[in-house]
Amino acid sequence: MKKLVFSLLIFGLLFNCKNAQESNGKLNIVTTTTMITDLVSNVGGDKINIQGLMGSGVDPHLYKASEGDVSKLANADIIFYGGLHLEGKLVEVFEKMGHQNIKTIAVSDALDESTLISSESFAGNYDPHIWFNIDYWIQITEYVARNLSKENPENKSFFQANSKTYIEKLQVLKEKLRATIETLPQDKRILVTAHDAFNYFGIAFDFEVVGLQGLSTATEAGVQDVQKLAAFIIDKQVKAIFVESSVPKRTIEALQAAVISKKHDVAIGGTLYSDALGNAGTLEGTYIGMFEYNVKTIVNALK
């Protein structure tokens, strides 16, 4: 019954939707995660109106659209979302928007699927945490600029210039992070977190990455998962494990307790930003600032 009511609400809002593009001529853009909002803002600048659905600390795997969200989506010219089932509970909403000729763009479509990490649990699915590969984020920046230019050709040169500037910053970021990580011995590059959000990071920067939960936080970790990972931490003499800002810390605290009960000391090395950026207006509230913070936190805790 709730599903029927929600579907009727969506169609009602779409039916009543007037001209989505405001009289100022700017594109109305709606984005899902904070990472995508930050990227599109960097490319679109003051030539777009942008609204992000999710804020700091919000888990996109579990996010459900509110009535206000549906209204925002229904009035958009373009919706940018992650794809690869990242926003699993919004798929039905996006499909309905597409049927009403509202352009919905999965930023993951910019990438070659053959280069993505396959899911061991779900055949044909891929790890959606693509923002932790900076090279992917560069490709996605170019993809966003192309799509904004297609919808708003009079500002094409503006979008392309912003894209170029942002990509240069991302390239600098990559080298800066690599230099920081080089200060950490190879045998200490083991990253244990709440869920499998950092596998692309691990490949890019040569870390062994282990998540207590799977790719989606919708999958709960069981007692056997905790005990198995505790044994791994002791065997590898891992010094610190990490909480994630968008995942309840109780899972990592349970893991720490399991390790300590076996007479091995492991610290909680800090909180990492995984599925969402930090608070708006802070350095960690940007993609670049988030990545710098994460790497410093990881390296300092594992040294």
Short mmCIF file of N, CA, C and O in Angstrom, two decimals, residues 81-167:
data_model
loop_
_atom_site.label_atom_id
_atom_site.label_comp_id
_atom_site.label_asym_id
_atom_site.label_seq_id
_atom_site.Cartn_x
_atom_site.Cartn_y
_atom_site.Cartn_z
N TYR A 81 23.48 10.94 -10.71
CA TYR A 81 23.55 10.00 -9.59
C TYR A 81 24.71 9.04 -9.82
O TYR A 81 25.30 8.99 -10.91
N GLY A 82 25.04 8.25 -8.80
CA GLY A 82 26.21 7.39 -8.89
C GLY A 82 26.04 6.21 -9.81
O GLY A 82 26.89 5.92 -10.64
N GLY A 83 24.94 5.49 -9.63
CA GLY A 83 24.74 4.27 -10.40
C GLY A 83 25.42 3.08 -9.75
O GLY A 83 25.89 3.14 -8.61
N LEU A 84 25.44 1.96 -10.46
CA LEU A 84 26.02 0.71 -9.95
C LEU A 84 25.34 0.28 -8.65
O LEU A 84 25.97 -0.30 -7.76
N HIS A 85 24.05 0.62 -8.52
CA HIS A 85 23.23 0.26 -7.36
C HIS A 85 23.68 0.96 -6.08
O HIS A 85 23.32 0.50 -4.98
N LEU A 86 24.44 2.04 -6.19
CA LEU A 86 24.85 2.78 -4.99
C LEU A 86 23.61 3.30 -4.25
O LEU A 86 23.49 3.14 -3.04
N GLU A 87 22.72 3.92 -5.01
CA GLU A 87 21.49 4.47 -4.42
C GLU A 87 20.35 3.47 -4.66
O GLU A 87 19.39 3.75 -5.37
N GLY A 88 20.51 2.28 -4.08
CA GLY A 88 19.62 1.17 -4.40
C GLY A 88 18.15 1.44 -4.21
O GLY A 88 17.31 0.96 -4.97
N LYS A 89 17.79 2.24 -3.21
CA LYS A 89 16.39 2.49 -2.91
C LYS A 89 15.80 3.63 -3.73
O LYS A 89 14.62 3.97 -3.59
N LEU A 90 16.61 4.23 -4.61
CA LEU A 90 16.12 5.32 -5.45
C LEU A 90 15.93 4.90 -6.91
O LEU A 90 15.49 5.70 -7.72
N VAL A 91 16.28 3.66 -7.23
CA VAL A 91 16.24 3.20 -8.62
C VAL A 91 14.85 3.38 -9.22
O VAL A 91 14.70 3.88 -10.35
N GLU A 92 13.82 3.00 -8.50
CA GLU A 92 12.45 3.12 -9.01
C GLU A 92 12.08 4.57 -9.29
O GLU A 92 11.43 4.88 -10.29
N VAL A 93 12.53 5.46 -8.42
CA VAL A 93 12.25 6.89 -8.61
C VAL A 93 12.92 7.40 -9.88
O VAL A 93 12.31 8.11 -10.68
N PHE A 94 14.20 7.04 -10.07
CA PHE A 94 14.93 7.47 -11.26
C PHE A 94 14.26 6.96 -12.55
O PHE A 94 14.20 7.68 -13.55
N GLU A 95 13.79 5.73 -12.50
CA GLU A 95 13.11 5.16 -13.68
C GLU A 95 11.87 5.98 -14.02
O GLU A 95 11.61 6.26 -15.20
N LYS A 96 11.10 6.37 -13.04
CA LYS A 96 9.90 7.17 -13.28
C LYS A 96 10.25 8.55 -13.83
O LYS A 96 9.55 9.08 -14.70
N MET A 97 11.34 9.13 -13.32
CA MET A 97 11.77 10.43 -13.84
C MET A 97 12.17 10.30 -15.32
O MET A 97 11.84 11.16 -16.14
N GLY A 98 12.88 9.23 -15.65
CA GLY A 98 13.29 9.01 -17.03
C GLY A 98 12.11 8.86 -17.96
O GLY A 98 12.14 9.34 -19.10
N HIS A 99 11.05 8.23 -17.48
CA HIS A 99 9.85 8.06 -18.30
C HIS A 99 9.14 9.38 -18.56
O HIS A 99 8.33 9.48 -19.48
N GLN A 100 9.44 10.39 -17.73
CA GLN A 100 8.83 11.70 -17.90
C GLN A 100 9.79 12.68 -18.60
O GLN A 100 9.64 13.90 -18.49
N ASN A 101 10.77 12.12 -19.29
CA ASN A 101 11.73 12.92 -20.09
C ASN A 101 12.61 13.85 -19.26
O ASN A 101 13.07 14.88 -19.75
N ILE A 102 12.80 13.50 -17.99
CA ILE A 102 13.78 14.20 -17.17
C ILE A 102 15.08 13.43 -17.32
O ILE A 102 15.12 12.21 -17.12
N LYS A 103 16.15 14.12 -17.70
CA LYS A 103 17.41 13.44 -18.00
C LYS A 103 18.07 12.93 -16.72
O LYS A 103 18.38 13.70 -15.81
N THR A 104 18.24 11.63 -16.62
CA THR A 104 18.91 11.02 -15.48
C THR A 104 20.23 10.42 -15.95
O THR A 104 20.27 9.65 -16.90
N ILE A 105 21.31 10.82 -15.30
CA ILE A 105 22.64 10.41 -15.73
C ILE A 105 23.40 9.74 -14.59
O ILE A 105 23.63 10.35 -13.54
N ALA A 106 23.75 8.48 -14.77
CA ALA A 106 24.62 7.78 -13.82
C ALA A 106 26.06 8.13 -14.16
O ALA A 106 26.53 7.84 -15.26
N VAL A 107 26.77 8.74 -13.24
CA VAL A 107 28.14 9.16 -13.54
C VAL A 107 29.04 7.95 -13.80
O VAL A 107 30.05 8.06 -14.50
N SER A 108 28.66 6.80 -13.28
CA SER A 108 29.45 5.58 -13.51
C SER A 108 29.44 5.17 -14.98
O SER A 108 30.30 4.39 -15.41
N ASP A 109 28.48 5.69 -15.76
CA ASP A 109 28.43 5.36 -17.19
C ASP A 109 29.64 5.92 -17.94
O ASP A 109 29.89 5.55 -19.09
N ALA A 110 30.38 6.81 -17.29
CA ALA A 110 31.59 7.37 -17.91
C ALA A 110 32.72 6.35 -17.97
O ALA A 110 33.68 6.52 -18.73
N LEU A 111 32.59 5.27 -17.21
CA LEU A 111 33.70 4.34 -17.02
C LEU A 111 33.52 3.05 -17.82
O LEU A 111 32.40 2.62 -18.09
N ASP A 112 34.64 2.45 -18.16
CA ASP A 112 34.66 1.15 -18.83
C ASP A 112 34.39 0.07 -17.78
O ASP A 112 35.18 -0.10 -16.85
N GLU A 113 33.29 -0.65 -17.92
CA GLU A 113 32.91 -1.67 -16.93
C GLU A 113 33.99 -2.72 -16.72
O GLU A 113 34.13 -3.26 -15.62
N SER A 114 34.76 -2.99 -17.76
CA SER A 114 35.78 -4.04 -17.64
C SER A 114 36.88 -3.67 -16.66
O SER A 114 37.65 -4.54 -16.22
N THR A 115 36.97 -2.38 -16.30
CA THR A 115 38.01 -1.94 -15.36
C THR A 115 37.49 -1.90 -13.92
O THR A 115 38.27 -1.65 -12.99
N LEU A 116 36.19 -2.11 -13.72
CA LEU A 116 35.60 -2.01 -12.39
C LEU A 116 35.80 -3.29 -11.59
O LEU A 116 36.07 -4.36 -12.14
N ILE A 117 35.63 -3.19 -10.28
CA ILE A 117 35.75 -4.33 -9.38
C ILE A 117 34.41 -5.06 -9.34
O ILE A 117 33.38 -4.46 -9.01
N SER A 118 34.42 -6.32 -9.70
CA SER A 118 33.18 -7.12 -9.69
C SER A 118 32.79 -7.46 -8.26
O SER A 118 33.64 -7.57 -7.37
N SER A 119 31.49 -7.63 -8.06
CA SER A 119 30.98 -8.02 -6.75
C SER A 119 31.03 -9.54 -6.62
O SER A 119 30.56 -10.26 -7.49
N GLU A 120 31.62 -10.02 -5.53
CA GLU A 120 31.67 -11.46 -5.29
C GLU A 120 30.30 -11.99 -4.87
O GLU A 120 30.00 -13.16 -5.08
N SER A 121 29.48 -11.12 -4.30
CA SER A 121 28.18 -11.55 -3.78
C SER A 121 27.07 -11.51 -4.82
O SER A 121 26.13 -12.30 -4.77
N PHE A 122 27.18 -10.53 -5.76
CA PHE A 122 26.10 -10.34 -6.72
C PHE A 122 26.66 -10.34 -8.14
O PHE A 122 27.31 -9.38 -8.55
N ALA A 123 26.41 -11.42 -8.87
CA ALA A 123 26.93 -11.56 -10.23
C ALA A 123 26.43 -10.44 -11.12
O ALA A 123 25.25 -10.09 -11.10
N GLY A 124 27.32 -9.87 -11.91
CA GLY A 124 26.95 -8.81 -12.83
C GLY A 124 26.93 -7.43 -12.22
O GLY A 124 26.72 -6.44 -12.92
N ASN A 125 27.15 -7.34 -10.91
CA ASN A 125 27.21 -6.04 -10.23
C ASN A 125 28.66 -5.65 -9.97
O ASN A 125 29.55 -6.50 -9.96
N TYR A 126 28.87 -4.36 -9.74
CA TYR A 126 30.22 -3.84 -9.54
C TYR A 126 30.27 -2.99 -8.28
O TYR A 126 29.27 -2.46 -7.82
N ASP A 127 31.47 -2.87 -7.74
CA ASP A 127 31.71 -2.02 -6.58
C ASP A 127 31.38 -0.57 -6.98
O ASP A 127 31.97 -0.03 -7.92
N PRO A 128 30.43 0.08 -6.29
CA PRO A 128 30.02 1.42 -6.70
C PRO A 128 30.86 2.56 -6.13
O PRO A 128 30.62 3.73 -6.46
N HIS A 129 31.87 2.26 -5.32
CA HIS A 129 32.63 3.31 -4.63
C HIS A 129 33.75 3.87 -5.51
O HIS A 129 34.92 3.96 -5.11
N ILE A 130 33.36 4.27 -6.70
CA ILE A 130 34.32 4.65 -7.75
C ILE A 130 35.06 5.95 -7.47
O ILE A 130 36.10 6.21 -8.08
N TRP A 131 34.55 6.77 -6.56
CA TRP A 131 35.21 8.06 -6.27
C TRP A 131 36.56 7.88 -5.59
O TRP A 131 37.35 8.82 -5.54
N PHE A 132 36.85 6.68 -5.09
CA PHE A 132 38.15 6.48 -4.45
C PHE A 132 39.24 6.11 -5.45
O PHE A 132 40.36 5.78 -5.05
N ASN A 133 38.93 6.17 -6.73
CA ASN A 133 39.95 6.11 -7.78
C ASN A 133 39.97 7.48 -8.45
O ASN A 133 39.00 7.86 -9.12
N ILE A 134 41.00 8.24 -8.23
CA ILE A 134 41.06 9.62 -8.72
C ILE A 134 41.03 9.67 -10.24
O ILE A 134 40.44 10.58 -10.83
N ASP A 135 41.63 8.68 -10.90
CA ASP A 135 41.59 8.64 -12.36
C ASP A 135 40.15 8.49 -12.86
O ASP A 135 39.77 9.08 -13.86
N TYR A 136 39.36 7.69 -12.16
CA TYR A 136 37.93 7.58 -12.50
C TYR A 136 37.24 8.92 -12.32
O TYR A 136 36.40 9.32 -13.12
N TRP A 137 37.57 9.60 -11.24
CA TRP A 137 36.92 10.88 -10.94
C TRP A 137 37.26 11.92 -12.01
O TRP A 137 36.45 12.79 -12.34
N ILE A 138 38.44 11.82 -12.57
CA ILE A 138 38.83 12.70 -13.68
C ILE A 138 37.97 12.40 -14.91
O ILE A 138 37.45 13.31 -15.56
N GLN A 139 37.80 11.12 -15.23
CA GLN A 139 36.94 10.74 -16.36
C GLN A 139 35.50 11.21 -16.15
O GLN A 139 34.84 11.68 -17.09
N ILE A 140 35.03 11.10 -14.92
CA ILE A 140 33.67 11.50 -14.61
C ILE A 140 33.52 13.02 -14.70
O ILE A 140 32.48 13.53 -15.15
N THR A 141 34.55 13.75 -14.32
CA THR A 141 34.53 15.21 -14.46
C THR A 141 34.34 15.60 -15.93
O THR A 141 33.52 16.47 -16.26
N GLU A 142 35.09 14.95 -16.80
CA GLU A 142 34.95 15.22 -18.24
C GLU A 142 33.55 14.85 -18.74
O GLU A 142 32.96 15.57 -19.56
N TYR A 143 33.02 13.76 -18.23
CA TYR A 143 31.69 13.28 -18.62
C TYR A 143 30.60 14.27 -18.19
O TYR A 143 29.68 14.58 -18.96
N VAL A 144 30.72 14.77 -16.98
CA VAL A 144 29.76 15.77 -16.49
C VAL A 144 29.82 17.03 -17.33
O VAL A 144 28.79 17.60 -17.71
N ALA A 145 31.04 17.48 -17.66
CA ALA A 145 31.20 18.69 -18.48
C ALA A 145 30.56 18.50 -19.85
O ALA A 145 29.90 19.42 -20.37
N ARG A 146 30.72 17.32 -20.44
CA ARG A 146 30.12 17.05 -21.76
C ARG A 146 28.59 17.10 -21.69
O ARG A 146 27.94 17.66 -22.58
N ASN A 147 28.05 16.53 -20.64
CA ASN A 147 26.59 16.50 -20.52
C ASN A 147 26.00 17.87 -20.21
O ASN A 147 24.94 18.22 -20.73
N LEU A 148 26.68 18.66 -19.39
CA LEU A 148 26.21 20.01 -19.14
C LEU A 148 26.28 20.85 -20.42
O LEU A 148 25.37 21.62 -20.71
N SER A 149 27.36 20.65 -21.18
CA SER A 149 27.53 21.38 -22.44
C SER A 149 26.46 21.01 -23.46
O SER A 149 25.98 21.87 -24.21
N LYS A 150 26.07 19.75 -23.47
CA LYS A 150 25.05 19.28 -24.40
C LYS A 150 23.70 19.93 -24.09
O LYS A 150 22.95 20.31 -24.99
N GLU A 151 23.39 20.07 -22.81
CA GLU A 151 22.11 20.65 -22.41
C GLU A 151 22.12 22.17 -22.42
O GLU A 151 21.08 22.80 -22.52
N ASN A 152 23.31 22.76 -22.30
CA ASN A 152 23.44 24.22 -22.22
C ASN A 152 24.63 24.66 -23.07
O ASN A 152 25.66 25.10 -22.57
N PRO A 153 24.52 24.50 -24.40
CA PRO A 153 25.67 24.72 -25.30
C PRO A 153 26.26 26.13 -25.26
O PRO A 153 27.44 26.30 -25.54
N GLU A 154 25.43 27.12 -24.91
CA GLU A 154 25.96 28.49 -24.88
C GLU A 154 27.02 28.67 -23.79
O GLU A 154 27.81 29.62 -23.84
N ASN A 155 27.05 27.77 -22.81
CA ASN A 155 28.06 27.85 -21.75
C ASN A 155 29.10 26.73 -21.84
O ASN A 155 29.80 26.43 -20.88
N LYS A 156 29.20 26.12 -23.01
CA LYS A 156 30.12 25.00 -23.20
C LYS A 156 31.56 25.36 -22.83
O LYS A 156 32.25 24.61 -22.13
N SER A 157 32.05 26.49 -23.29
CA SER A 157 33.43 26.88 -23.03
C SER A 157 33.66 27.08 -21.53
O SER A 157 34.74 26.77 -21.00
N PHE A 158 32.64 27.58 -20.84
CA PHE A 158 32.73 27.79 -19.39
C PHE A 158 32.85 26.45 -18.67
O PHE A 158 33.71 26.26 -17.80
N PHE A 159 32.00 25.50 -19.03
CA PHE A 159 32.04 24.18 -18.41
C PHE A 159 33.35 23.46 -18.70
O PHE A 159 33.94 22.82 -17.82
N GLN A 160 33.83 23.59 -19.92
CA GLN A 160 35.09 22.93 -20.30
C GLN A 160 36.28 23.52 -19.54
O GLN A 160 37.18 22.80 -19.11
N ALA A 161 36.27 24.85 -19.40
CA ALA A 161 37.36 25.52 -18.67
C ALA A 161 37.36 25.10 -17.20
O ALA A 161 38.41 24.82 -16.61
N ASN A 162 36.18 25.05 -16.60
CA ASN A 162 36.07 24.62 -15.20
C ASN A 162 36.51 23.17 -15.04
O ASN A 162 37.17 22.81 -14.05
N SER A 163 36.13 22.35 -16.00
CA SER A 163 36.52 20.94 -15.97
C SER A 163 38.04 20.80 -16.02
O SER A 163 38.63 20.04 -15.24
N LYS A 164 38.66 21.54 -16.90
CA LYS A 164 40.12 21.50 -17.04
C LYS A 164 40.81 21.92 -15.74
O LYS A 164 41.76 21.28 -15.27
N THR A 165 40.31 23.00 -15.13
CA THR A 165 40.88 23.50 -13.88
C THR A 165 40.74 22.48 -12.76
O THR A 165 41.68 22.23 -12.00
N TYR A 166 39.57 21.86 -12.67
CA TYR A 166 39.33 20.89 -11.60
C TYR A 166 40.17 19.63 -11.80
O TYR A 166 40.71 19.08 -10.84
N ILE A 167 40.30 19.20 -13.04
CA ILE A 167 41.12 18.02 -13.33
C ILE A 167 42.58 18.27 -12.94
O ILE A 167 43.25 17.38 -12.41
#
